[in-house]
Amino acid sequence: MGSELIQIIVANQPGLPGAPRSSSAAAGEAASFAAWGQVKERTATAEAWGAGRRPGPANAGQPPETVATAGTLKTFYIETFGCQMNVHDSEKVQGVLMARGMTRVENHHEADLVLYNTCSIREKAAQKVFSRLGVFRKGRTGSRKVIGVLGCVAQQEGERFFERAPQVSLVCGSASYSKLPQLLDQLETGKQRLTGLALDTEECFETEMTRRDNPFRAYLTIIEGCDQRCSFCVVPMTRGPERSRPSGRILAEARRLVDQGYTEIQLLGQIVNAWHDPSPARLSFAELLSRVAEIPGIRRVRFTTSHPRYFTSDIVQAIDANPNLCDQIHLPVQSGSTTVLARMLRGYTREEYLEKIHAIRQARRAISLSTDIIVGFCGETGKDFEQTLSLLKEVEYDQVFSFKYSKRPNTLVEGSRDALAEEEKGRRLAELQELQRQIQVRRNQALLGESFEVLVEGYQARLGQAVGRSTTNRVLNFPGTPEDVGRYLTVKVTSAGPNSLVGARAGSADLRF
Ligand code: 5AD
């Protein structure tokens, strides 16, 4: 790793008021909070948040730690795997559980109810579910432990879960989370084998009792589900049809978050820019961005994930007009070959995608760009792959999340026709990642001597290093103190590696809380 310092990432925050069991973005394949950064379970690291030193926003609006317990299920443990949507879903589920009087515990052994929120976007993630469930089986002697599976694998496997993992009593996909209170009531009466698997919903999972894990960044869902039919992707089958929340509700939630002390909001959606306003206000997505940004007290607004098909120039204009709309866009391209894009049913050509990039590059501020790439999609020829490499060279992304194609159940890709050997996929992935590493080293080194405003998200006592994030989503490590956590500071870049920057404090502290 050389001079690269380890990136501190979202982890549990024991010791902080309102600190629930959380998840963390993993280093490696997807080492950031960007759209779909793979999230892995992680043991609590108090250090990561400078625990106990600086609480996040006031606990106002958070469900209480404990209230009078309603039923037989008194404690719960929740573990989350997957994208930010999953992380935020788990925050909302925790709110529902706490609102009914349950207490969160940090250890699954101690929990009456164990919930596992799963991800099935790629085969590897889905495979892990059953082995992890095996671990949850062992409860306290004599305890009636109830195990529930949530999320995309729950939706995908449905009732088959009960055969493959007989210890499971509840299988519930995200489109049915609004039914969770009733399902929990039934579990408390001793019911076994309950499912929430309906996908034909028009509802969003609305709750005011969200238990937010990240003390600095509040996630806010604006659209659920997905109506695209990308031929590789399982999401429309696991998250149901698109449902946009009315602008009024979104703006009211954003204002509540500011009242609770949050200054950074991240709008979430599988395809966030497919949002359309179901209310008579009929705001466009770009207008919604501006309205959120105009709320007094908000310093940073991010949004993820955008689909190139719906990426319009008014979004760039909104970023230009509102300095607190972050200069960062995640725009998954998936492949640089128009032929492959057509087979993926992405709805744009290489040239059309590059036009959008060109529009983004015209913005007044230099906007940081990241993307997702699938390597080795069925029928991807050497020439197609070369096109992807040339696209990376042309765009020069600041970050790329790259994956080997894996066939997912019920997707439109037929059989294993034209499938590439795993070895070849691996070779292409390594080549692409090496190219991108060089691009990132070059781009990051060009930042030497520049100063960035960072929000300090963590402190590593062992290294005496504070870790901040710029508006462009760059990680900056710099000598600091635990008291820096939660502050906005100016940091000057003194050295640069491929994935993060090292710096020194350059500006005065601007207290946030
Ligand atoms: N195989 C590999 N990668 C996939 N992704 C989605 N489906 C698959 C699949 N079947 C990747 C895409 C997407 C990201 C979240 O995961 O790049 O943007």
XYZ file of C-alpha atoms and ligand atoms in Angstrom:
531
model
C 0.000 0.000 0.000
C 2.985 2.303 0.302
C 2.036 5.736 1.528
C -1.613 4.905 1.100
C -3.451 4.976 4.361
C -6.299 2.707 5.087
C -9.587 4.281 4.305
C -11.896 4.566 7.247
C -15.348 3.575 6.299
C -18.749 3.447 7.847
C -18.650 1.069 10.715
C -20.573 0.599 13.876
C -20.449 3.390 16.309
C -20.839 1.964 19.749
C -20.600 4.626 22.326
C -22.293 7.189 20.167
C -25.774 8.144 21.068
C -28.071 6.530 18.606
C -25.452 4.058 17.541
C -26.953 1.003 15.945
C -25.339 -2.045 14.407
C -24.167 -0.882 11.072
C -22.417 -1.956 7.974
C -19.323 -0.827 6.214
C -18.144 -0.401 2.703
C -15.362 -2.856 2.051
C -12.003 -1.977 0.666
C -10.964 -3.663 -2.551
C -13.460 -4.350 -5.255
C -15.592 -1.432 -4.222
C -13.858 0.809 -1.783
C -16.192 3.722 -1.295
C -19.643 4.886 -0.576
C -20.317 5.276 -4.256
C -23.601 4.052 -5.479
C -23.324 0.353 -5.099
C -20.149 0.066 -3.097
C -20.309 -3.449 -1.758
C -21.176 -3.375 1.906
C -19.963 -6.035 4.233
C -20.708 -6.821 7.796
C -18.058 -5.543 10.049
C -17.311 -5.650 13.674
C -17.739 -2.414 15.483
C -14.789 -0.081 15.372
C -15.391 2.692 17.832
C -12.261 4.314 16.542
C -13.676 4.830 13.099
C -16.085 7.480 14.268
C -13.939 8.773 17.074
C -16.538 7.105 19.206
C -17.831 8.828 22.229
C -15.985 12.000 21.380
C -18.353 13.728 19.110
C -21.880 12.612 18.767
C -23.634 12.853 15.479
C -26.655 15.029 15.072
C -28.929 15.140 18.038
C -30.900 12.025 18.653
C -34.113 13.925 18.091
C -36.391 12.036 15.785
C -34.542 8.776 16.390
C -36.531 6.016 17.977
C -35.785 5.675 21.685
C -33.313 2.960 22.740
C -36.026 1.155 24.654
C -39.643 1.683 25.458
C -42.104 -0.674 27.061
C -41.748 -3.935 25.202
C -44.886 -5.067 23.510
C -44.492 -8.758 22.916
C -42.298 -11.788 23.244
C -39.614 -10.518 20.904
C -37.720 -8.060 23.044
C -34.330 -7.787 21.395
C -33.149 -7.764 17.806
C -29.918 -7.960 15.865
C -29.679 -6.891 12.246
C -26.923 -7.490 9.746
C -26.781 -5.874 6.337
C -25.111 -6.758 3.087
C -25.386 -4.878 -0.179
C -25.957 -1.432 -1.591
C -26.784 1.818 0.169
C -30.462 1.170 -0.460
C -30.088 -1.949 1.671
C -28.215 -0.051 4.355
C -30.956 2.546 4.487
C -33.721 -0.077 4.390
C -32.114 -1.626 7.466
C -32.127 1.777 9.155
C -35.854 2.030 8.522
C -36.505 -1.547 9.658
C -34.642 -0.812 12.886
C -36.856 2.222 13.407
C -39.963 0.039 13.028
C -38.637 -2.502 15.530
C -37.636 0.106 18.083
C -40.937 1.911 17.723
C -42.648 -1.288 18.819
C -40.495 -1.451 21.917
C -37.683 -3.752 20.886
C -34.073 -3.158 21.856
C -31.165 -3.542 19.478
C -28.291 -5.757 20.594
C -24.831 -5.996 19.070
C -24.525 -9.762 19.187
C -26.783 -12.218 17.408
C -26.406 -14.708 20.269
C -28.322 -12.349 22.552
C -31.128 -11.492 20.159
C -34.682 -12.811 20.169
C -35.006 -11.722 16.554
C -32.131 -11.948 14.081
C -32.617 -10.203 10.745
C -30.280 -10.615 7.814
C -30.701 -8.098 5.008
C -29.290 -9.727 1.886
C -27.964 -8.795 -1.550
C -28.187 -10.813 -4.736
C -26.770 -8.407 -7.284
C -23.875 -10.741 -8.024
C -23.562 -14.452 -7.497
C -20.815 -14.141 -4.875
C -22.966 -12.022 -2.570
C -25.950 -14.348 -2.864
C -23.845 -17.450 -2.157
C -22.785 -16.153 1.237
C -26.294 -16.007 2.614
C -26.798 -19.636 3.545
C -23.468 -20.067 5.302
C -24.093 -16.928 7.332
C -27.569 -18.134 8.265
C -25.965 -21.330 9.589
C -24.036 -19.222 12.094
C -27.200 -17.515 13.349
C -28.802 -20.834 14.143
C -27.014 -21.239 17.437
C -29.006 -19.305 20.002
C -28.907 -19.181 23.775
C -29.952 -22.458 25.290
C -33.674 -22.439 25.777
C -34.225 -19.262 23.764
C -36.842 -19.074 21.076
C -34.763 -17.310 18.533
C -36.606 -16.084 15.467
C -34.573 -15.691 12.287
C -35.738 -13.552 9.393
C -34.242 -12.942 5.974
C -34.825 -9.612 4.248
C -33.767 -8.053 0.977
C -33.036 -9.306 -2.485
C -32.119 -12.925 -1.772
C -35.277 -13.201 0.345
C -37.333 -11.990 -2.591
C -35.493 -14.200 -5.050
C -35.588 -17.455 -3.075
C -38.995 -16.894 -1.457
C -40.445 -19.956 0.222
C -37.526 -22.087 -0.903
C -35.691 -20.557 2.056
C -37.721 -22.647 4.456
C -36.379 -25.836 2.877
C -32.788 -24.740 2.505
C -32.632 -23.022 5.888
C -35.330 -24.491 8.148
C -34.311 -22.221 11.016
C -35.743 -19.252 9.076
C -39.230 -18.070 10.092
C -39.603 -14.904 8.063
C -38.748 -14.204 4.427
C -39.505 -10.652 3.341
C -38.494 -8.668 0.269
C -38.082 -4.902 0.273
C -41.362 -4.264 -1.555
C -43.170 -5.700 1.499
C -41.383 -3.880 4.314
C -44.449 -1.741 4.939
C -46.100 -5.002 6.086
C -43.363 -5.714 8.631
C -45.331 -4.519 11.690
C -48.114 -7.017 10.953
C -45.635 -9.792 10.152
C -43.852 -9.143 13.439
C -47.159 -9.293 15.320
C -47.786 -12.708 13.824
C -44.287 -13.899 14.679
C -44.951 -12.922 18.275
C -48.021 -15.114 18.385
C -45.703 -17.995 17.555
C -46.384 -18.206 13.811
C -43.611 -19.841 11.833
C -42.859 -19.478 8.160
C -44.212 -16.105 7.225
C -43.507 -14.413 3.936
C -43.775 -10.910 2.518
C -43.060 -11.462 -1.137
C -45.635 -9.488 -3.103
C -43.958 -7.348 -5.755
C -46.990 -5.705 -7.339
C -46.962 -2.828 -4.905
C -47.427 0.869 -5.471
C -46.289 1.712 -1.967
C -43.008 3.066 -0.725
C -41.720 2.027 2.678
C -42.686 5.149 4.623
C -41.660 5.466 8.231
C -40.726 8.408 10.372
C -38.921 6.177 12.825
C -35.726 5.625 10.880
C -32.748 4.642 12.995
C -29.892 6.355 11.147
C -26.519 4.667 11.369
C -24.258 7.297 9.875
C -23.968 10.351 12.094
C -22.806 12.561 9.235
C -24.694 11.555 6.143
C -28.418 10.955 6.124
C -29.791 8.711 3.415
C -33.140 9.673 2.009
C -34.980 7.381 -0.401
C -36.772 9.215 -3.194
C -37.621 6.288 -5.475
C -37.880 2.554 -4.876
C -37.791 -0.375 -7.295
C -36.685 -0.406 -10.912
C -38.531 -0.608 -14.233
C -35.465 -1.025 -16.424
C -34.879 -4.413 -17.852
C -31.102 -4.493 -18.165
C -30.517 -8.037 -19.318
C -27.878 -8.803 -16.665
C -29.663 -7.381 -13.663
C -31.758 -9.035 -10.997
C -33.002 -5.813 -9.340
C -36.382 -5.438 -11.112
C -37.163 -8.981 -9.943
C -36.086 -8.378 -6.363
C -37.185 -4.819 -5.666
C -40.343 -4.540 -7.685
C -41.642 -1.759 -9.910
C -40.574 1.864 -9.662
C -42.389 3.930 -7.016
C -41.509 7.604 -6.678
C -42.227 9.461 -3.441
C -44.067 12.774 -3.711
C -41.798 15.834 -3.578
C -43.597 17.216 -0.522
C -42.736 14.148 1.557
C -39.135 14.168 0.399
C -38.677 17.841 1.227
C -40.379 17.431 4.611
C -38.022 14.551 5.453
C -35.030 16.622 4.337
C -36.116 19.491 6.613
C -36.539 17.082 9.527
C -33.016 15.800 8.922
C -31.642 19.327 9.072
C -33.560 19.893 12.320
C -31.885 16.755 13.676
C -28.487 18.234 12.853
C -27.559 16.577 9.579
C -25.793 18.785 7.070
C -25.207 16.138 4.397
C -28.040 14.329 2.653
C -27.762 11.600 0.078
C -30.823 11.028 -2.085
C -31.182 7.367 -2.939
C -32.815 5.338 -5.645
C -31.899 2.314 -7.719
C -32.234 4.746 -10.579
C -32.405 7.990 -8.707
C -32.827 10.196 -11.776
C -35.830 8.187 -12.994
C -37.675 9.904 -10.116
C -40.778 11.720 -11.200
C -43.071 13.652 -8.947
C -46.393 11.864 -8.427
C -47.766 14.974 -6.695
C -49.414 17.917 -8.469
C -46.212 19.938 -7.959
C -44.724 17.843 -10.796
C -41.141 18.795 -10.030
C -38.460 17.433 -12.317
C -35.546 15.547 -10.748
C -33.261 18.568 -11.306
C -35.831 20.840 -9.634
C -36.037 18.469 -6.692
C -32.241 18.606 -6.343
C -32.383 22.411 -6.249
C -35.240 22.430 -3.725
C -33.342 20.110 -1.386
C -30.173 22.162 -1.812
C -32.080 25.368 -0.959
C -33.132 24.103 2.476
C -31.264 26.305 4.976
C -28.650 24.331 6.876
C -27.839 21.785 4.188
C -24.177 21.855 3.199
C -23.889 18.808 1.001
C -26.378 16.998 -1.207
C -25.397 13.824 -3.049
C -27.559 11.523 -5.148
C -27.072 8.020 -6.397
C -27.384 6.004 -8.664
C -28.000 7.864 -11.919
C -28.815 6.027 -15.146
C -27.236 7.520 -18.276
C -30.536 7.172 -20.134
C -32.185 9.722 -17.835
C -29.175 11.915 -17.282
C -30.227 15.298 -18.624
C -28.286 18.537 -18.834
C -30.605 20.282 -16.350
C -28.988 18.134 -13.639
C -25.618 19.707 -14.481
C -27.281 23.136 -14.497
C -28.701 22.454 -11.021
C -25.201 21.546 -9.795
C -23.867 24.742 -11.342
C -26.552 26.809 -9.660
C -26.281 25.241 -6.193
C -22.791 25.077 -4.678
C -23.998 22.605 -2.048
C -24.986 20.039 -4.687
C -21.819 17.961 -4.596
C -19.501 17.971 -7.582
C -19.659 14.206 -7.871
C -21.636 11.981 -10.235
C -21.783 8.220 -10.373
C -22.840 7.252 -13.887
C -22.593 3.506 -14.549
C -21.667 2.807 -18.164
C -21.255 -1.023 -17.838
C -19.406 -1.371 -21.169
C -17.650 0.798 -23.718
C -18.954 -1.223 -26.655
C -22.215 -0.179 -28.308
C -22.808 -3.799 -29.356
C -22.538 -5.034 -25.773
C -24.621 -2.118 -24.483
C -27.374 -3.091 -26.912
C -27.298 -6.686 -25.657
C -27.400 -5.408 -22.103
C -30.520 -3.374 -23.044
C -29.006 -0.245 -21.548
C -30.781 2.143 -23.917
C -27.768 4.209 -25.014
C -24.766 3.894 -27.287
C -21.146 4.581 -26.416
C -21.410 7.885 -28.291
C -24.572 8.955 -26.458
C -22.944 8.152 -23.128
C -19.872 10.170 -24.073
C -22.086 13.124 -24.983
C -23.455 13.101 -21.424
C -19.919 12.983 -20.071
C -19.048 15.922 -22.288
C -21.986 17.914 -20.844
C -20.795 17.082 -17.317
C -17.259 18.203 -18.186
C -18.698 21.591 -19.241
C -19.899 22.287 -15.691
C -18.474 25.304 -13.885
C -16.933 23.150 -11.177
C -14.819 20.127 -12.139
C -17.204 17.269 -11.385
C -15.725 14.039 -10.101
C -16.920 11.024 -12.080
C -17.238 7.370 -11.154
C -18.769 4.409 -12.937
C -19.594 0.694 -12.823
C -18.236 -1.737 -15.406
C -19.195 -5.331 -16.069
C -16.375 -7.311 -17.626
C -16.964 -10.493 -19.610
C -20.658 -10.139 -20.351
C -21.939 -12.972 -22.578
C -20.465 -12.598 -26.037
C -18.036 -9.795 -25.122
C -15.272 -10.102 -27.727
C -11.689 -8.962 -27.333
C -12.606 -5.953 -29.470
C -15.583 -5.090 -27.254
C -13.334 -5.237 -24.228
C -10.791 -2.978 -25.942
C -13.630 -0.486 -26.405
C -14.231 -0.490 -22.661
C -10.545 0.137 -22.003
C -10.536 2.981 -24.510
C -13.610 4.499 -22.844
C -11.816 4.473 -19.492
C -8.864 6.236 -21.119
C -11.155 8.784 -22.726
C -13.275 9.622 -19.684
C -10.586 9.288 -17.012
C -12.917 8.461 -14.137
C -11.920 9.199 -10.576
C -13.202 5.828 -9.496
C -14.399 2.655 -11.213
C -16.281 -0.244 -9.659
C -15.641 -3.251 -11.853
C -17.185 -6.686 -11.713
C -16.948 -9.982 -13.562
C -20.279 -10.785 -15.133
C -22.218 -13.437 -13.253
C -25.482 -14.845 -14.498
C -28.411 -14.086 -12.227
C -31.674 -15.995 -11.942
C -34.659 -14.809 -13.996
C -32.652 -12.223 -15.891
C -33.044 -11.819 -19.616
C -29.674 -13.255 -20.576
C -30.413 -16.563 -22.169
C -28.728 -19.621 -20.740
C -24.978 -19.542 -20.791
C -24.789 -18.904 -24.528
C -21.560 -17.149 -25.444
C -20.427 -17.290 -21.833
C -16.786 -16.440 -21.296
C -14.458 -18.675 -19.299
C -14.015 -17.442 -15.719
C -10.278 -17.263 -16.325
C -10.717 -14.918 -19.243
C -13.105 -12.731 -17.261
C -10.517 -12.598 -14.484
C -7.768 -11.657 -16.916
C -9.835 -8.847 -18.412
C -10.858 -7.579 -14.973
C -7.230 -7.443 -13.829
C -6.190 -5.587 -16.989
C -8.984 -3.063 -16.584
C -8.255 -2.514 -12.911
C -4.553 -1.964 -13.607
C -5.368 0.612 -16.274
C -7.749 2.410 -13.915
C -5.192 2.305 -11.097
C -2.730 4.166 -13.310
C -5.400 6.709 -14.265
C -6.247 7.315 -10.608
C -2.600 7.694 -9.586
C -2.173 10.266 -12.327
C -5.369 12.136 -11.509
C -4.735 12.131 -7.778
C -1.141 13.294 -8.191
C -2.388 16.242 -10.185
C -4.129 17.341 -6.975
C -0.881 17.775 -5.018
C -0.858 21.183 -3.373
C -4.611 21.700 -3.841
C -6.882 22.305 -0.871
C -10.266 20.690 -0.237
C -12.994 21.210 2.267
C -13.514 17.875 3.993
C -16.124 16.647 6.401
C -14.160 14.633 8.951
C -15.833 11.249 9.277
C -13.379 9.348 11.430
C -10.206 9.231 13.425
C -7.632 6.465 13.644
C -6.033 6.722 17.050
C -3.259 4.263 16.160
C -2.061 6.515 13.358
C -3.160 9.842 14.805
C -4.945 10.353 11.508
C -8.249 12.002 10.830
C -10.162 10.913 7.755
C -12.252 13.336 5.786
C -14.245 13.285 2.609
C -14.341 16.042 0.032
C -17.430 17.143 -1.870
C -15.985 15.161 -4.781
C -16.102 12.043 -2.548
C -12.308 11.852 -2.269
C -10.900 10.452 0.951
C -8.243 12.583 2.634
C -6.162 11.350 5.551
C -4.361 13.925 7.627
C -2.811 14.332 11.066
C -5.653 15.262 13.355
C -7.383 14.745 16.658
C -10.521 12.916 17.731
C -12.137 16.334 18.195
C -11.931 16.887 14.444
C -14.587 14.254 13.796
C -17.778 15.896 12.552
C -16.083 19.152 11.544
C -15.668 20.704 8.154
C -11.971 21.487 7.677
C -9.737 22.598 4.845
C -7.000 20.114 4.014
C -4.118 20.558 1.591
C -2.994 17.497 -0.380
C 0.613 16.525 0.354
C 0.777 13.073 -1.233
C -1.449 10.922 -3.376
C -2.035 7.238 -4.013
C -4.549 5.562 -6.307
C -7.401 5.417 -3.801
C -6.884 8.200 -1.329
C -4.969 11.337 -0.597
C -2.796 12.343 2.315
C -2.836 15.934 3.434
C -2.273 18.516 6.106
C -4.744 20.838 7.732
C -4.784 24.163 5.965
C -7.793 26.033 7.217
C -9.591 26.949 10.357
C -12.123 24.660 11.889
C -15.719 25.232 11.113
C -17.705 23.556 13.844
C -20.599 21.593 12.576
C -22.572 20.455 15.554
N -22.908 -9.556 -12.915
C -21.907 -8.692 -12.614
N -22.112 -7.442 -12.213
C -23.375 -7.022 -12.114
N -23.895 -5.848 -11.751
C -25.239 -5.931 -11.801
N -25.612 -7.157 -12.194
C -24.470 -7.848 -12.406
C -24.202 -9.170 -12.824
N -25.180 -10.029 -13.138
C -23.074 -4.680 -11.433
C -23.378 -3.512 -12.383
C -24.184 -2.609 -11.518
C -23.556 -2.857 -10.163
C -24.375 -2.458 -9.032
O -23.373 -4.240 -10.135
O -22.162 -2.907 -12.745
O -24.119 -1.246 -11.892
